[in-house]
PDB file of N, CA and C in Angstrom:
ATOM      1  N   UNK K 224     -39.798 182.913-265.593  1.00  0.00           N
ATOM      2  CA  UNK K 224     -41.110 182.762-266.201  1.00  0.00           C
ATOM      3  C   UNK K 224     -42.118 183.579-265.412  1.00  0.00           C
ATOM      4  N   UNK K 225     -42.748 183.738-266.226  1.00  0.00           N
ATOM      5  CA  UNK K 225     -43.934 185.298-265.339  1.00  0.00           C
ATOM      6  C   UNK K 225     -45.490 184.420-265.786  1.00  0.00           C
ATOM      7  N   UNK K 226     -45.763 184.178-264.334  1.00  0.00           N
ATOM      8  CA  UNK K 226     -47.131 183.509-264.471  1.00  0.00           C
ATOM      9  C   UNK K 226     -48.862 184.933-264.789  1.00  0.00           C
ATOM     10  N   UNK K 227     -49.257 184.669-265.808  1.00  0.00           N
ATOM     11  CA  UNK K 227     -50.122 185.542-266.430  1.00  0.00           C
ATOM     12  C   UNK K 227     -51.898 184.690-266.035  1.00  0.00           C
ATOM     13  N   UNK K 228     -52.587 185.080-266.093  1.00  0.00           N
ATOM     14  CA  UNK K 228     -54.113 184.989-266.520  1.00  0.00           C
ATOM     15  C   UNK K 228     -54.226 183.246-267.131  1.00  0.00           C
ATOM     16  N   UNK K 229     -53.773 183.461-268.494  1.00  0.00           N
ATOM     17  CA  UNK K 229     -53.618 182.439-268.888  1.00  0.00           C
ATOM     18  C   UNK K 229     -53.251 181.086-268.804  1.00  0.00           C
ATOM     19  N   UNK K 230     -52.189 181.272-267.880  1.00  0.00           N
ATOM     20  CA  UNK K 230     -51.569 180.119-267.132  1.00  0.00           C
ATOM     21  C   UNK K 230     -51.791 179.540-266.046  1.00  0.00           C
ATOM     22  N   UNK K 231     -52.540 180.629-265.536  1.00  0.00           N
ATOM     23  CA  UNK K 231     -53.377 180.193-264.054  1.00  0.00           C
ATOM     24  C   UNK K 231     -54.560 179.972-264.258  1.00  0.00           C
ATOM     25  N   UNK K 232     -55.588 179.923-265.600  1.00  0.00           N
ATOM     26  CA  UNK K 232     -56.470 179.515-265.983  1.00  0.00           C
ATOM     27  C   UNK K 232     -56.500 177.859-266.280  1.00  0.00           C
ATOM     28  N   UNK K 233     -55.025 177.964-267.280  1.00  0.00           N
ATOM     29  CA  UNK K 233     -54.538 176.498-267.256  1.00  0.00           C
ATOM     30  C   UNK K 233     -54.383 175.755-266.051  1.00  0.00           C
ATOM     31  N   UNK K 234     -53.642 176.443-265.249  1.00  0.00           N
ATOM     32  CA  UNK K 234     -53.452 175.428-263.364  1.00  0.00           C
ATOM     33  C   UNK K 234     -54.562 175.299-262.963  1.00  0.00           C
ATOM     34  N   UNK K 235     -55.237 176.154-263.164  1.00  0.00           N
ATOM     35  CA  UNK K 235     -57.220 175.494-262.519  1.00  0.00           C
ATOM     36  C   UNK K 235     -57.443 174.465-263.027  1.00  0.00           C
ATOM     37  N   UNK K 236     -57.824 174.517-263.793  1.00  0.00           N
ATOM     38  CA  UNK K 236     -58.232 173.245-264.849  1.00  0.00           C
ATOM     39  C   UNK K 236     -57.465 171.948-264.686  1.00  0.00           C
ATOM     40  N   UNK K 237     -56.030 172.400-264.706  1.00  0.00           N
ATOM     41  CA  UNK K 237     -55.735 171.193-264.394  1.00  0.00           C
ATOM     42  C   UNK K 237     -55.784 170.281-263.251  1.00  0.00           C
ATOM     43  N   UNK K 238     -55.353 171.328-261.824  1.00  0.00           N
ATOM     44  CA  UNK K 238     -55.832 170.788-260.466  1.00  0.00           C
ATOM     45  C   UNK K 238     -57.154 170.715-260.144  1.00  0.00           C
ATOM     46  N   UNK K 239     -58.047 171.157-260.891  1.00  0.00           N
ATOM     47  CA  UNK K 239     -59.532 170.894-261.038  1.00  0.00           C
ATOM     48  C   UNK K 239     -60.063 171.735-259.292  1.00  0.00           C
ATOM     49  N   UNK K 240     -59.257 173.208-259.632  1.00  0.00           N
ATOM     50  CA  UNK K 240     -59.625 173.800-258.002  1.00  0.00           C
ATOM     51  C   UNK K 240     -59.985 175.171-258.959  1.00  0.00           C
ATOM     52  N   UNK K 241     -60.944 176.135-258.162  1.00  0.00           N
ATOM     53  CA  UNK K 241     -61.123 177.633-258.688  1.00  0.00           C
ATOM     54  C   UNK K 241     -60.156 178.592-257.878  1.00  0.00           C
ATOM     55  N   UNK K 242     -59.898 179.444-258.284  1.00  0.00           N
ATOM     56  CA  UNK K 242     -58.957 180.164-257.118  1.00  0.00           C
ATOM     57  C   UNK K 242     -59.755 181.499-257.119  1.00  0.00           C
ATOM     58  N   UNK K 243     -59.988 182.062-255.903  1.00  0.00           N
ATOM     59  CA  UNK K 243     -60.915 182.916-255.760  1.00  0.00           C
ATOM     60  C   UNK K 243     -60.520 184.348-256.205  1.00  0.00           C
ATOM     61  N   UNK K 244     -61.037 185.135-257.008  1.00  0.00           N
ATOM     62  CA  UNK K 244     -60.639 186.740-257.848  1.00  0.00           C
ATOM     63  C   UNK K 244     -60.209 187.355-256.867  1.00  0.00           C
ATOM     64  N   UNK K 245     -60.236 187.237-255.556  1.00  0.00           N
ATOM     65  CA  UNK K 245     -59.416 188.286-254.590  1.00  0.00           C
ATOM     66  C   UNK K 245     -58.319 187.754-254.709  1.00  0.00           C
ATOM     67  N   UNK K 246     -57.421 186.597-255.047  1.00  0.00           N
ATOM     68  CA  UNK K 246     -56.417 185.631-254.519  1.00  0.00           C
ATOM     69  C   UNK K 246     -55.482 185.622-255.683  1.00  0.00           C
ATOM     70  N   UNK K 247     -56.381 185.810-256.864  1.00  0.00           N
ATOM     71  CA  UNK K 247     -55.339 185.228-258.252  1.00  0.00           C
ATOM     72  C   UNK K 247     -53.911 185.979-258.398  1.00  0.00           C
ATOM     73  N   UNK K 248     -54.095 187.717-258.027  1.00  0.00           N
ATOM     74  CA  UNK K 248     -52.690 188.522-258.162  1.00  0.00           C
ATOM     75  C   UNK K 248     -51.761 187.526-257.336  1.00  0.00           C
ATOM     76  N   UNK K 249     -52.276 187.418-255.936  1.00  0.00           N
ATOM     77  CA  UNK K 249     -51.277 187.022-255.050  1.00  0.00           C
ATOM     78  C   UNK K 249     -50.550 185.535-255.704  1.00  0.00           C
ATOM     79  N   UNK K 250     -51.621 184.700-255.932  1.00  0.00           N
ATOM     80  CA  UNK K 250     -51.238 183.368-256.597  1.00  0.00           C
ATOM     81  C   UNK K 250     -50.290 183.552-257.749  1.00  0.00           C
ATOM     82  N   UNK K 251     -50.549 184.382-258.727  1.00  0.00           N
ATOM     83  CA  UNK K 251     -49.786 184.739-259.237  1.00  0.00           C
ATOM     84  C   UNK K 251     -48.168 185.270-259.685  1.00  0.00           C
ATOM     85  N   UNK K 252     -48.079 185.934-258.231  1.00  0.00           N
ATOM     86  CA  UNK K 252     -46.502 186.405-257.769  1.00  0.00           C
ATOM     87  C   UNK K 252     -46.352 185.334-257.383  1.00  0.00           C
ATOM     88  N   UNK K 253     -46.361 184.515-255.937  1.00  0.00           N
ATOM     89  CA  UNK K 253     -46.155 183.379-255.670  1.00  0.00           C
ATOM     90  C   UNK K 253     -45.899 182.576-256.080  1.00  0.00           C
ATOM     91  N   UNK K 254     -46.644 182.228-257.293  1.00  0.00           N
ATOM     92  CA  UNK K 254     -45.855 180.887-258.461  1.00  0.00           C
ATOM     93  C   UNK K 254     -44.731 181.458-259.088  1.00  0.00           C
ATOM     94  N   UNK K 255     -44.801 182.992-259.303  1.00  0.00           N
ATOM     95  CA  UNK K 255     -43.813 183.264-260.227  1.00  0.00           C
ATOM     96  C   UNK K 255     -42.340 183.384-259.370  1.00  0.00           C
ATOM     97  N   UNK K 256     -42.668 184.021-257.981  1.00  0.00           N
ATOM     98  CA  UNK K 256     -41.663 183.582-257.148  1.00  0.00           C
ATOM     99  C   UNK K 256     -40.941 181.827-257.425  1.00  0.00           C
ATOM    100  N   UNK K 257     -41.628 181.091-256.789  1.00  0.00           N
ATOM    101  CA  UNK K 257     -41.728 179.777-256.899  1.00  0.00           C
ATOM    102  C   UNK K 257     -40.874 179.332-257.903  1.00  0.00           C
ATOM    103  N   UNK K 258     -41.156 179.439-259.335  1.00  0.00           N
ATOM    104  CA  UNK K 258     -40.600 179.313-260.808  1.00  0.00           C
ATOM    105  C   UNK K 258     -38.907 179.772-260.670  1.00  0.00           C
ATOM    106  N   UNK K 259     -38.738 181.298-260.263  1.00  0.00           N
ATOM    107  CA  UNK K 259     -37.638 181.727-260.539  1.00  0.00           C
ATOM    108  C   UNK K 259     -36.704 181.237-259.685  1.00  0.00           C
ATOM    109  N   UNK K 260     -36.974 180.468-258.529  1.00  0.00           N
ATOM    110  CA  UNK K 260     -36.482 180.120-257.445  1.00  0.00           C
ATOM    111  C   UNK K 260     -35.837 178.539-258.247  1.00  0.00           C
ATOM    112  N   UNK K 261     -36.768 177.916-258.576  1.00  0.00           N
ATOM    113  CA  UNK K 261     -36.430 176.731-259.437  1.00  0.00           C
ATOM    114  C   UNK K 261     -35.776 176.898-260.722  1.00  0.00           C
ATOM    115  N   UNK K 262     -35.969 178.086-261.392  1.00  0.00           N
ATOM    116  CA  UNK K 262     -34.635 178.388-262.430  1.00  0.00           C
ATOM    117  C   UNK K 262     -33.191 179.149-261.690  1.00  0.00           C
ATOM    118  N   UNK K 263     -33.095 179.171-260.821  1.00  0.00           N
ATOM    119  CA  UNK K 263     -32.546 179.368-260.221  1.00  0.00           C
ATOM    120  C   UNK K 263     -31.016 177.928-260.340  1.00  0.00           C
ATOM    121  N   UNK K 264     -31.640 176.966-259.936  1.00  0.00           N
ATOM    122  CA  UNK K 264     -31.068 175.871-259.940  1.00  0.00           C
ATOM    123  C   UNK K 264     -30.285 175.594-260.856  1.00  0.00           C
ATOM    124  N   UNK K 265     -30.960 175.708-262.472  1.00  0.00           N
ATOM    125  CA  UNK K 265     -29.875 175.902-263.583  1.00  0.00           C
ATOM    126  C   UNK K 265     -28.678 176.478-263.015  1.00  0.00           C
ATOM    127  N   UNK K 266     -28.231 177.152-262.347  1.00  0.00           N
ATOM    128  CA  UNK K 266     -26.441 177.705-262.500  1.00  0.00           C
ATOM    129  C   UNK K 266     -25.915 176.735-261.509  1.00  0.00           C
ATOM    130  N   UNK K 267     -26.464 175.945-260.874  1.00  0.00           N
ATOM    131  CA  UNK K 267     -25.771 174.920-260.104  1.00  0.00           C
ATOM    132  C   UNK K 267     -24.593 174.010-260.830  1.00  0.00           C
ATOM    133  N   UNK K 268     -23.561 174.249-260.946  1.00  0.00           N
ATOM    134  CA  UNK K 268     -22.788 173.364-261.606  1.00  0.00           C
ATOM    135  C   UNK K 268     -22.505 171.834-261.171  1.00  0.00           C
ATOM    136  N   UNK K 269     -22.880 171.109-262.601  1.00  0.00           N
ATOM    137  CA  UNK K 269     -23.302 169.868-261.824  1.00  0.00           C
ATOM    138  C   UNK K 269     -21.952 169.218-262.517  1.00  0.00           C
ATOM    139  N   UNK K 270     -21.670 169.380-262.982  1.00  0.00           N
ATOM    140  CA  UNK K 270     -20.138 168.887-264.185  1.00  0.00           C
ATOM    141  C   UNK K 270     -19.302 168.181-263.145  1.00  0.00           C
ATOM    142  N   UNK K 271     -18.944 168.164-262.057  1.00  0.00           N
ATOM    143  CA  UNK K 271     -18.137 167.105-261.643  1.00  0.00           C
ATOM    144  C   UNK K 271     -18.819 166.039-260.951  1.00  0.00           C
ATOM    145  N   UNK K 272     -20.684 165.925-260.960  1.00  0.00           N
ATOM    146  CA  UNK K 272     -20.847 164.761-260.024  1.00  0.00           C
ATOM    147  C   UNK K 272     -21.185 163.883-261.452  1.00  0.00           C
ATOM    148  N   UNK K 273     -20.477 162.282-260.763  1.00  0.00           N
ATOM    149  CA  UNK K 273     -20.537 161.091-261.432  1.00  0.00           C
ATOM    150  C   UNK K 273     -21.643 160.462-260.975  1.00  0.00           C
ATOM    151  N   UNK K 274     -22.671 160.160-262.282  1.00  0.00           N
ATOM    152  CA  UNK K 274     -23.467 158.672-261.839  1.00  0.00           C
ATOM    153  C   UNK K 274     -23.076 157.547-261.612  1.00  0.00           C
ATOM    154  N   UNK K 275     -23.540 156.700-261.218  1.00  0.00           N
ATOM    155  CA  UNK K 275     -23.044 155.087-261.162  1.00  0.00           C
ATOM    156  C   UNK K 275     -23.789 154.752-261.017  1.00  0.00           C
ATOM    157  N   UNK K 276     -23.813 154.436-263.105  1.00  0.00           N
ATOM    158  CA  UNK K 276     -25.356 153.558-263.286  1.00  0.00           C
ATOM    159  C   UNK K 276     -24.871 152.091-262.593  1.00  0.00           C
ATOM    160  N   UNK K 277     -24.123 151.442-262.701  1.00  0.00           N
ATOM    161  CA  UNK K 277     -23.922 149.998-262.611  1.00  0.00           C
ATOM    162  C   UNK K 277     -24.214 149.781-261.293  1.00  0.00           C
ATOM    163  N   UNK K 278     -24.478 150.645-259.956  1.00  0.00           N
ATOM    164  CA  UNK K 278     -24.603 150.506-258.821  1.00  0.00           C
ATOM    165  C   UNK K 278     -25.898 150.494-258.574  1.00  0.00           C
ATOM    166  N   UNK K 279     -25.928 148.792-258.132  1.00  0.00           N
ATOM    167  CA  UNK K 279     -27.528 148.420-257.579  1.00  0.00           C
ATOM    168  C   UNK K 279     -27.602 148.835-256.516  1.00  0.00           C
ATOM    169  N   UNK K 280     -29.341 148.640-255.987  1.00  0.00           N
ATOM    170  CA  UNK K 280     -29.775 148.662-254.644  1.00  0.00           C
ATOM    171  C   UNK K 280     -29.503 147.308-253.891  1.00  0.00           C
ATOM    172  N   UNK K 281     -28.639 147.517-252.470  1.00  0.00           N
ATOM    173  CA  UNK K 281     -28.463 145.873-252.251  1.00  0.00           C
ATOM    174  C   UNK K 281     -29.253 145.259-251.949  1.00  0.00           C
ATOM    175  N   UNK K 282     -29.439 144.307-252.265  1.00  0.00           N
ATOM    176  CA  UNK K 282     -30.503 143.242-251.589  1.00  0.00           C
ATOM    177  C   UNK K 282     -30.505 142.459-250.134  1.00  0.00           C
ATOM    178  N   UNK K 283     -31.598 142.130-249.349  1.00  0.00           N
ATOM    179  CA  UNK K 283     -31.830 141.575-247.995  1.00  0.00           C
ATOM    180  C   UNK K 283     -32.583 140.584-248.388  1.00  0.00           C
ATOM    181  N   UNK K 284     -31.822 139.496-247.606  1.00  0.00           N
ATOM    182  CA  UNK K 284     -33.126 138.424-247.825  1.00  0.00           C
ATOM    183  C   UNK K 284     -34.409 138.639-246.945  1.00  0.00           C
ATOM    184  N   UNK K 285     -35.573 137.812-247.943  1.00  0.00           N
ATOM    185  CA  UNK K 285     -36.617 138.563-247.550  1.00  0.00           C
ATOM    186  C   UNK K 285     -37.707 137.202-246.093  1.00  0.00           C
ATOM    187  N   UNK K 286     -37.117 137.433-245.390  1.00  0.00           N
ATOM    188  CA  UNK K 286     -37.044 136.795-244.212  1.00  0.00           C
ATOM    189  C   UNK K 286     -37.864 137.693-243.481  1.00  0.00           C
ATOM    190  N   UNK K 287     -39.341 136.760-242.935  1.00  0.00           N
ATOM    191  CA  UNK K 287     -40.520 137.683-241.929  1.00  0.00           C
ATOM    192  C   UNK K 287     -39.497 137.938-240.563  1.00  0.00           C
ATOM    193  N   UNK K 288     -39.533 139.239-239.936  1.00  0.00           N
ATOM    194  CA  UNK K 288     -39.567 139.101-238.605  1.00  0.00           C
ATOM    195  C   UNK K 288     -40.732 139.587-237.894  1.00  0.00           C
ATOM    196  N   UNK K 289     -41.056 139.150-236.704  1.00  0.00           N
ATOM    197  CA  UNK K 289     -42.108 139.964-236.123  1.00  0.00           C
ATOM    198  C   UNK K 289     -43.005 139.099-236.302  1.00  0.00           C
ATOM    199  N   UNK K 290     -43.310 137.257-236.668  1.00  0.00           N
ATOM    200  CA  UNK K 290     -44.477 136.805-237.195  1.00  0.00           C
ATOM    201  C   UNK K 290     -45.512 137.263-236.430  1.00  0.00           C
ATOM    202  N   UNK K 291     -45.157 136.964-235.041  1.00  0.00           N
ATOM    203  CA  UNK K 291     -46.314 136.944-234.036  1.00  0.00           C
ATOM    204  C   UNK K 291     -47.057 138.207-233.629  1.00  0.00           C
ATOM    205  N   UNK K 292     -47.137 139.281-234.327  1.00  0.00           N
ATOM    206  CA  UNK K 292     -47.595 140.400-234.631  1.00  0.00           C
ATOM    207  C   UNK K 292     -48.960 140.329-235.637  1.00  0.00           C
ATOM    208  N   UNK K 293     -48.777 139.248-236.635  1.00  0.00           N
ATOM    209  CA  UNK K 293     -49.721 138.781-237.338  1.00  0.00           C
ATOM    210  C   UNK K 293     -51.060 138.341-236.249  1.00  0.00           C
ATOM    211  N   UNK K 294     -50.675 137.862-235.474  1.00  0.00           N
ATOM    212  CA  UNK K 294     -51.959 137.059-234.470  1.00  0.00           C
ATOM    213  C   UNK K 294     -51.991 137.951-233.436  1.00  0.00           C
ATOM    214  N   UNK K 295     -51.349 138.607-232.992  1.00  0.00           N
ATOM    215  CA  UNK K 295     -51.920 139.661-231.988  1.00  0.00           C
ATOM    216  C   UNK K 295     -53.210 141.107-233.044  1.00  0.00           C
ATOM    217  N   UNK K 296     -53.051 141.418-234.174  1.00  0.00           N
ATOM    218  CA  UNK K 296     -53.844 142.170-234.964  1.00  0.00           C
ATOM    219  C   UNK K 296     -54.686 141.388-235.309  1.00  0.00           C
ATOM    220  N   UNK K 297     -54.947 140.019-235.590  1.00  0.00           N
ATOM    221  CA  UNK K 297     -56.040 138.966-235.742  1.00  0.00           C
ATOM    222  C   UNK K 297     -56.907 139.073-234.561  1.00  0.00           C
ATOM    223  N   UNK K 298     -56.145 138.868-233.258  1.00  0.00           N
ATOM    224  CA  UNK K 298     -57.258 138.574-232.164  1.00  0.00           C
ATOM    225  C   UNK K 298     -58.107 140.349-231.866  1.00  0.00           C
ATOM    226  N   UNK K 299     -57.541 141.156-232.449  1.00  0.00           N
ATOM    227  CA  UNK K 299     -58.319 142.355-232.560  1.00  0.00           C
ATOM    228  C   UNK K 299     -59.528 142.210-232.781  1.00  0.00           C
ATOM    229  N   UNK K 300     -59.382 141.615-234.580  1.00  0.00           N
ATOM    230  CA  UNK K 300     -60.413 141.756-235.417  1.00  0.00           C
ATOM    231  C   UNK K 300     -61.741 141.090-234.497  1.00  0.00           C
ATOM    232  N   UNK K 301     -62.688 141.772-235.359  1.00  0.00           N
ATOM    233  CA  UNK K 301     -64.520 141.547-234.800  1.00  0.00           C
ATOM    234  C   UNK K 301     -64.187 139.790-235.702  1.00  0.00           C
ATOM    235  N   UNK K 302     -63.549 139.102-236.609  1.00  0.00           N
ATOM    236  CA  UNK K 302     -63.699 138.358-237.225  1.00  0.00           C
ATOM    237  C   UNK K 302     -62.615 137.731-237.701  1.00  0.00           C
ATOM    238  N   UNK K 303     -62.047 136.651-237.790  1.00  0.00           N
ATOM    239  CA  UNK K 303     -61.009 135.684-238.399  1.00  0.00           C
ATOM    240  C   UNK K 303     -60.542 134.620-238.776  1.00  0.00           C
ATOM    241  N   UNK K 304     -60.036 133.836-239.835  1.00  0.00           N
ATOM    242  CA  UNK K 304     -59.860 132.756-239.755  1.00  0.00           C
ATOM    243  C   UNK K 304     -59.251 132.502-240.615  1.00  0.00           C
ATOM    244  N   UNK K 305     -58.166 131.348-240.106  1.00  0.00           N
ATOM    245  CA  UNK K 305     -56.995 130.763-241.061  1.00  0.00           C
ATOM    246  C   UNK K 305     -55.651 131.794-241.209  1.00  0.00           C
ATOM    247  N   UNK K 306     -55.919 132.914-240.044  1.00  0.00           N
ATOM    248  CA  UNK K 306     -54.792 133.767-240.547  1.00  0.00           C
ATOM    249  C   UNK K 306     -54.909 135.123-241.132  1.00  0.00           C
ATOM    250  N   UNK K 307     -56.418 135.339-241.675  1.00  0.00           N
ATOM    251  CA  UNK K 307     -57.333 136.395-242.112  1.00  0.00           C
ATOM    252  C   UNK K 307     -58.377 137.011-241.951  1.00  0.00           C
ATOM    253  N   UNK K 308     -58.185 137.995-241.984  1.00  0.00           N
ATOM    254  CA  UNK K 308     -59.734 139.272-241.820  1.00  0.00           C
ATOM    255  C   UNK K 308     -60.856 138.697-242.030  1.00  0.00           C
ATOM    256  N   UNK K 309     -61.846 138.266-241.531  1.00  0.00           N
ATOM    257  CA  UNK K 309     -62.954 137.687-242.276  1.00  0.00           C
ATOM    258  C   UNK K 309     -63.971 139.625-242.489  1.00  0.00           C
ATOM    259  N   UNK K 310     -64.514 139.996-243.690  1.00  0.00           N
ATOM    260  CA  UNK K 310     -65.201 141.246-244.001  1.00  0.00           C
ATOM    261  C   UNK K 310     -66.249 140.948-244.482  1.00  0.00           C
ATOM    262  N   UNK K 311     -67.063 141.461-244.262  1.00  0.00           N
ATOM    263  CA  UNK K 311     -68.372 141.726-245.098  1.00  0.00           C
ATOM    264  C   UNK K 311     -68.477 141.588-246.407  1.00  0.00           C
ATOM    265  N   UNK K 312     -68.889 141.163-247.076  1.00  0.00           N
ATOM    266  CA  UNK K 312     -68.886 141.286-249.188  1.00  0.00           C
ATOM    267  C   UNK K 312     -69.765 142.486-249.069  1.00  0.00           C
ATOM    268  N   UNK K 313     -68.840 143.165-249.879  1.00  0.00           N
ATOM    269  CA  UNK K 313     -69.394 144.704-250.057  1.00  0.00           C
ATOM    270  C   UNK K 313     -69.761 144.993-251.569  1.00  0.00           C
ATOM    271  N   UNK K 314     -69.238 144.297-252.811  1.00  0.00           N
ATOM    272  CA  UNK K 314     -69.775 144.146-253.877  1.00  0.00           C
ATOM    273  C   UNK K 314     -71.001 143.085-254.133  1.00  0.00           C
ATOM    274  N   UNK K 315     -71.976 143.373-254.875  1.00  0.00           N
ATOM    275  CA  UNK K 315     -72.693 142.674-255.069  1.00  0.00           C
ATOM    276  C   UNK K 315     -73.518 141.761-256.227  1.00  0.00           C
TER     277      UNK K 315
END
């Protein structure tokens, strides 16, 4: 794919960035580098790897370690109580 004017007009817009008129040729090769590098990948023959959908992620029970880490970052705070941050109300 050969990145043109057009398409890098489109990538502005979409990343909501300007790219500066000294820069665009270069930006230009660069993506198009970029692109061919990633079509590239197409000839990777993928035909002998198997998925295995049926294979979950295993599970850990979900058991705290470390409680007392909780109260050493408490006695930090400028403020606390019951176990929590006491903050400022910042909405009003």
């Amino acid at each position: 794919m050969f990145v043109d004017d057009n398409l890098l007009d489109k990538l502005e817009k979409l990343a909501m960035i300007r790219i500066a008129p000294q820069k665009r040729a270069m930006f230009k090769e660069e993506l198009s580098e970029i692109i061919a590098k990633m079509d590239s990948l197409q000839e990777v023959d993928t035909s002998n790897i198997v998925l295995q959908k049926d294979e979950k992620t295993p599970m850990r029970d979900d058991v705290p370690e470390h409680a007392m880490i909780r109260n050493q970052i408490l006695s930090q705070a400028p403020k606390s109580q019951d176990g929590y941050f006491i903050v400022p109300k910042v909405i009003g």
